[in-house]
Amino acid sequence: MGVSPMGPTGIVRPLDRDPAVERRDRWLCPALGVAGLAAAIGFAAATGAAAAMAADTMLLVVLALAWLAGSAWWQPRRTELPWLVPILFAGLLILCALLAVRSPAFFAFGWVGYPYAFTLFSGYWVLIAVTATAVGQYAGLIAIGVPSDALVFILPIGIFVPVVVAGWIGVVEDRRRRRATAELAAANRQLEAALAENAGLHTLLLERARESGQVAERQRLARDIHDTLAQGLTGIVTQVRAAERAADDPDQWRFHLGRVESLARESLAEVRRSVQALRPGGLADSQLPAALAALAERWSEAHEVPATVQVTGVAGPLPTAIEVALFRAAQEGLTNVARHARASRAGLTLSYLDDVVLLDLRDDGVGFDPGASATGFGLAAMRQRLRAVAGTLEIESSDGQGTAISIQVPRTTAEE
């Protein structure tokens, strides 16, 4: 895979993201080197100098071929050991210089340093590699005794032009790299800002959902107090006054006192029902996993259908509203199984994940069409209660295939 625009150390050229381009560069440079060696040997054979080549010259040719073949293997892996690339490139220049000293015919092979310089190196290292290649070529010409007047013409073409081209490419590439790095940094900053904004909006939505649930619960409690408890207390006050007025009539006094006791018991029952609605009795003295286990046990005994409860993850404290919503959903789900599913077994799975709590209810009953039953009061009530805690409910069922209900609620550890 590719690396960053700067490369591992800023020395080697990053691997191209296009595999076709990388394969082309992998074989193009060795092919040019082999062509240069073949041309040099052919020129030596045509001029009759091939027979005069010593064994050490042929050994250098073999080493050059081995270097070219090896480059086809390590060139695609250059980013793994970037410090090794300049050493190997220096070895190529030494081979070129030694061959050029042995025979002027190998001067053409030295030009292979230029394509390798542009392929292997990055930024201003291209300029250094090209300059080293050009200086080596020029030194080889001097070593083989090229006349000085010829060197005057070769100097600008053989050294200045490649160096200027390499320098221009290095500057352009450095600017492109800096611009790409700046654009990447700006994009990262925008992404971080967007993520932070989304996280804030998500938190705000959760808070609004919880606040809406709290408002609805407060309104329900207010209605209960107004319709039951307040009326009961008013009746008690009325009966107490009536009992005071009937202090001289024992029968009427006992009658009004009995009414006071009856109204007080009724009011107490209403208070208990309101508290029960706020936190079900199964959750009064236990955490949600234990409450679900007790619920499944009671349901199994009542309906003679095995019901299992499985808990995964690390169970932890949840806000009361979330525990109540999940417990009520399990109650409603098991009630629906008992009424409609004709199942032989049922199962509850409570999963504590990092950010959410999942509750899955499944049975092996007759199943149903979720679309046709979407208007059922029980499911609608479950969805409404779950929406109050930013939860979702999904149903999967079909005729004869049983039913699976999946509930997901965002997990928080702070009590409301």
mmCIF file with all atom_site columns, C-alpha atoms in Angstrom, residues 107 134 137-160:
data_model
loop_
_atom_site.group_PDB
_atom_site.id
_atom_site.type_symbol
_atom_site.label_atom_id
_atom_site.label_alt_id
_atom_site.label_comp_id
_atom_site.label_asym_id
_atom_site.label_entity_id
_atom_site.label_seq_id
_atom_site.pdbx_PDB_ins_code
_atom_site.Cartn_x
_atom_site.Cartn_y
_atom_site.Cartn_z
_atom_site.occupancy
_atom_site.B_iso_or_equiv
_atom_site.pdbx_formal_charge
_atom_site.auth_seq_id
_atom_site.auth_comp_id
_atom_site.auth_asym_id
_atom_site.auth_atom_id
_atom_site.pdbx_PDB_model_num
ATOM 1  C CA . PHE A 1 107 ? 29.568 4.832  -21.223 1.00 0.00 ? 107 PHE A CA 1
ATOM 2  C CA . ALA A 1 134 ? 26.014 13.387 -14.185 1.00 0.00 ? 134 ALA A CA 1
ATOM 3  C CA . GLN A 1 137 ? 29.419 10.307 -16.309 1.00 0.00 ? 137 GLN A CA 1
ATOM 4  C CA . TYR A 1 138 ? 31.636 13.336 -16.765 1.00 0.00 ? 138 TYR A CA 1
ATOM 5  C CA . ALA A 1 139 ? 34.400 11.828 -14.615 1.00 0.00 ? 139 ALA A CA 1
ATOM 6  C CA . GLY A 1 140 ? 34.221 8.663  -16.705 1.00 0.00 ? 140 GLY A CA 1
ATOM 7  C CA . LEU A 1 141 ? 34.703 10.690 -19.854 1.00 0.00 ? 141 LEU A CA 1
ATOM 8  C CA . ILE A 1 142 ? 37.792 12.309 -18.383 1.00 0.00 ? 142 ILE A CA 1
ATOM 9  C CA . ALA A 1 143 ? 39.126 8.920  -17.225 1.00 0.00 ? 143 ALA A CA 1
ATOM 10 C CA . ILE A 1 144 ? 38.870 7.382  -20.686 1.00 0.00 ? 144 ILE A CA 1
ATOM 11 C CA . GLY A 1 145 ? 40.704 10.297 -22.227 1.00 0.00 ? 145 GLY A CA 1
ATOM 12 C CA . VAL A 1 146 ? 37.980 12.223 -24.061 1.00 0.00 ? 146 VAL A CA 1
ATOM 13 C CA . PRO A 1 147 ? 39.582 15.390 -25.555 1.00 0.00 ? 147 PRO A CA 1
ATOM 14 C CA . SER A 1 148 ? 39.008 18.573 -23.617 1.00 0.00 ? 148 SER A CA 1
ATOM 15 C CA . ASP A 1 149 ? 37.433 20.383 -26.554 1.00 0.00 ? 149 ASP A CA 1
ATOM 16 C CA . ALA A 1 150 ? 34.799 17.634 -26.731 1.00 0.00 ? 150 ALA A CA 1
ATOM 17 C CA . LEU A 1 151 ? 34.192 17.912 -22.998 1.00 0.00 ? 151 LEU A CA 1
ATOM 18 C CA . VAL A 1 152 ? 33.299 21.567 -23.463 1.00 0.00 ? 152 VAL A CA 1
ATOM 19 C CA . PHE A 1 153 ? 30.307 20.553 -25.575 1.00 0.00 ? 153 PHE A CA 1
ATOM 20 C CA . ILE A 1 154 ? 29.421 17.548 -23.445 1.00 0.00 ? 154 ILE A CA 1
ATOM 21 C CA . LEU A 1 155 ? 29.452 19.503 -20.182 1.00 0.00 ? 155 LEU A CA 1
ATOM 22 C CA . PRO A 1 156 ? 26.236 21.527 -20.667 1.00 0.00 ? 156 PRO A CA 1
ATOM 23 C CA . ILE A 1 157 ? 24.362 18.635 -22.243 1.00 0.00 ? 157 ILE A CA 1
ATOM 24 C CA . GLY A 1 158 ? 25.618 15.843 -19.980 1.00 0.00 ? 158 GLY A CA 1
ATOM 25 C CA . ILE A 1 159 ? 25.581 17.679 -16.636 1.00 0.00 ? 159 ILE A CA 1
ATOM 26 C CA . PHE A 1 160 ? 23.827 21.046 -16.627 1.00 0.00 ? 160 PHE A CA 1
#
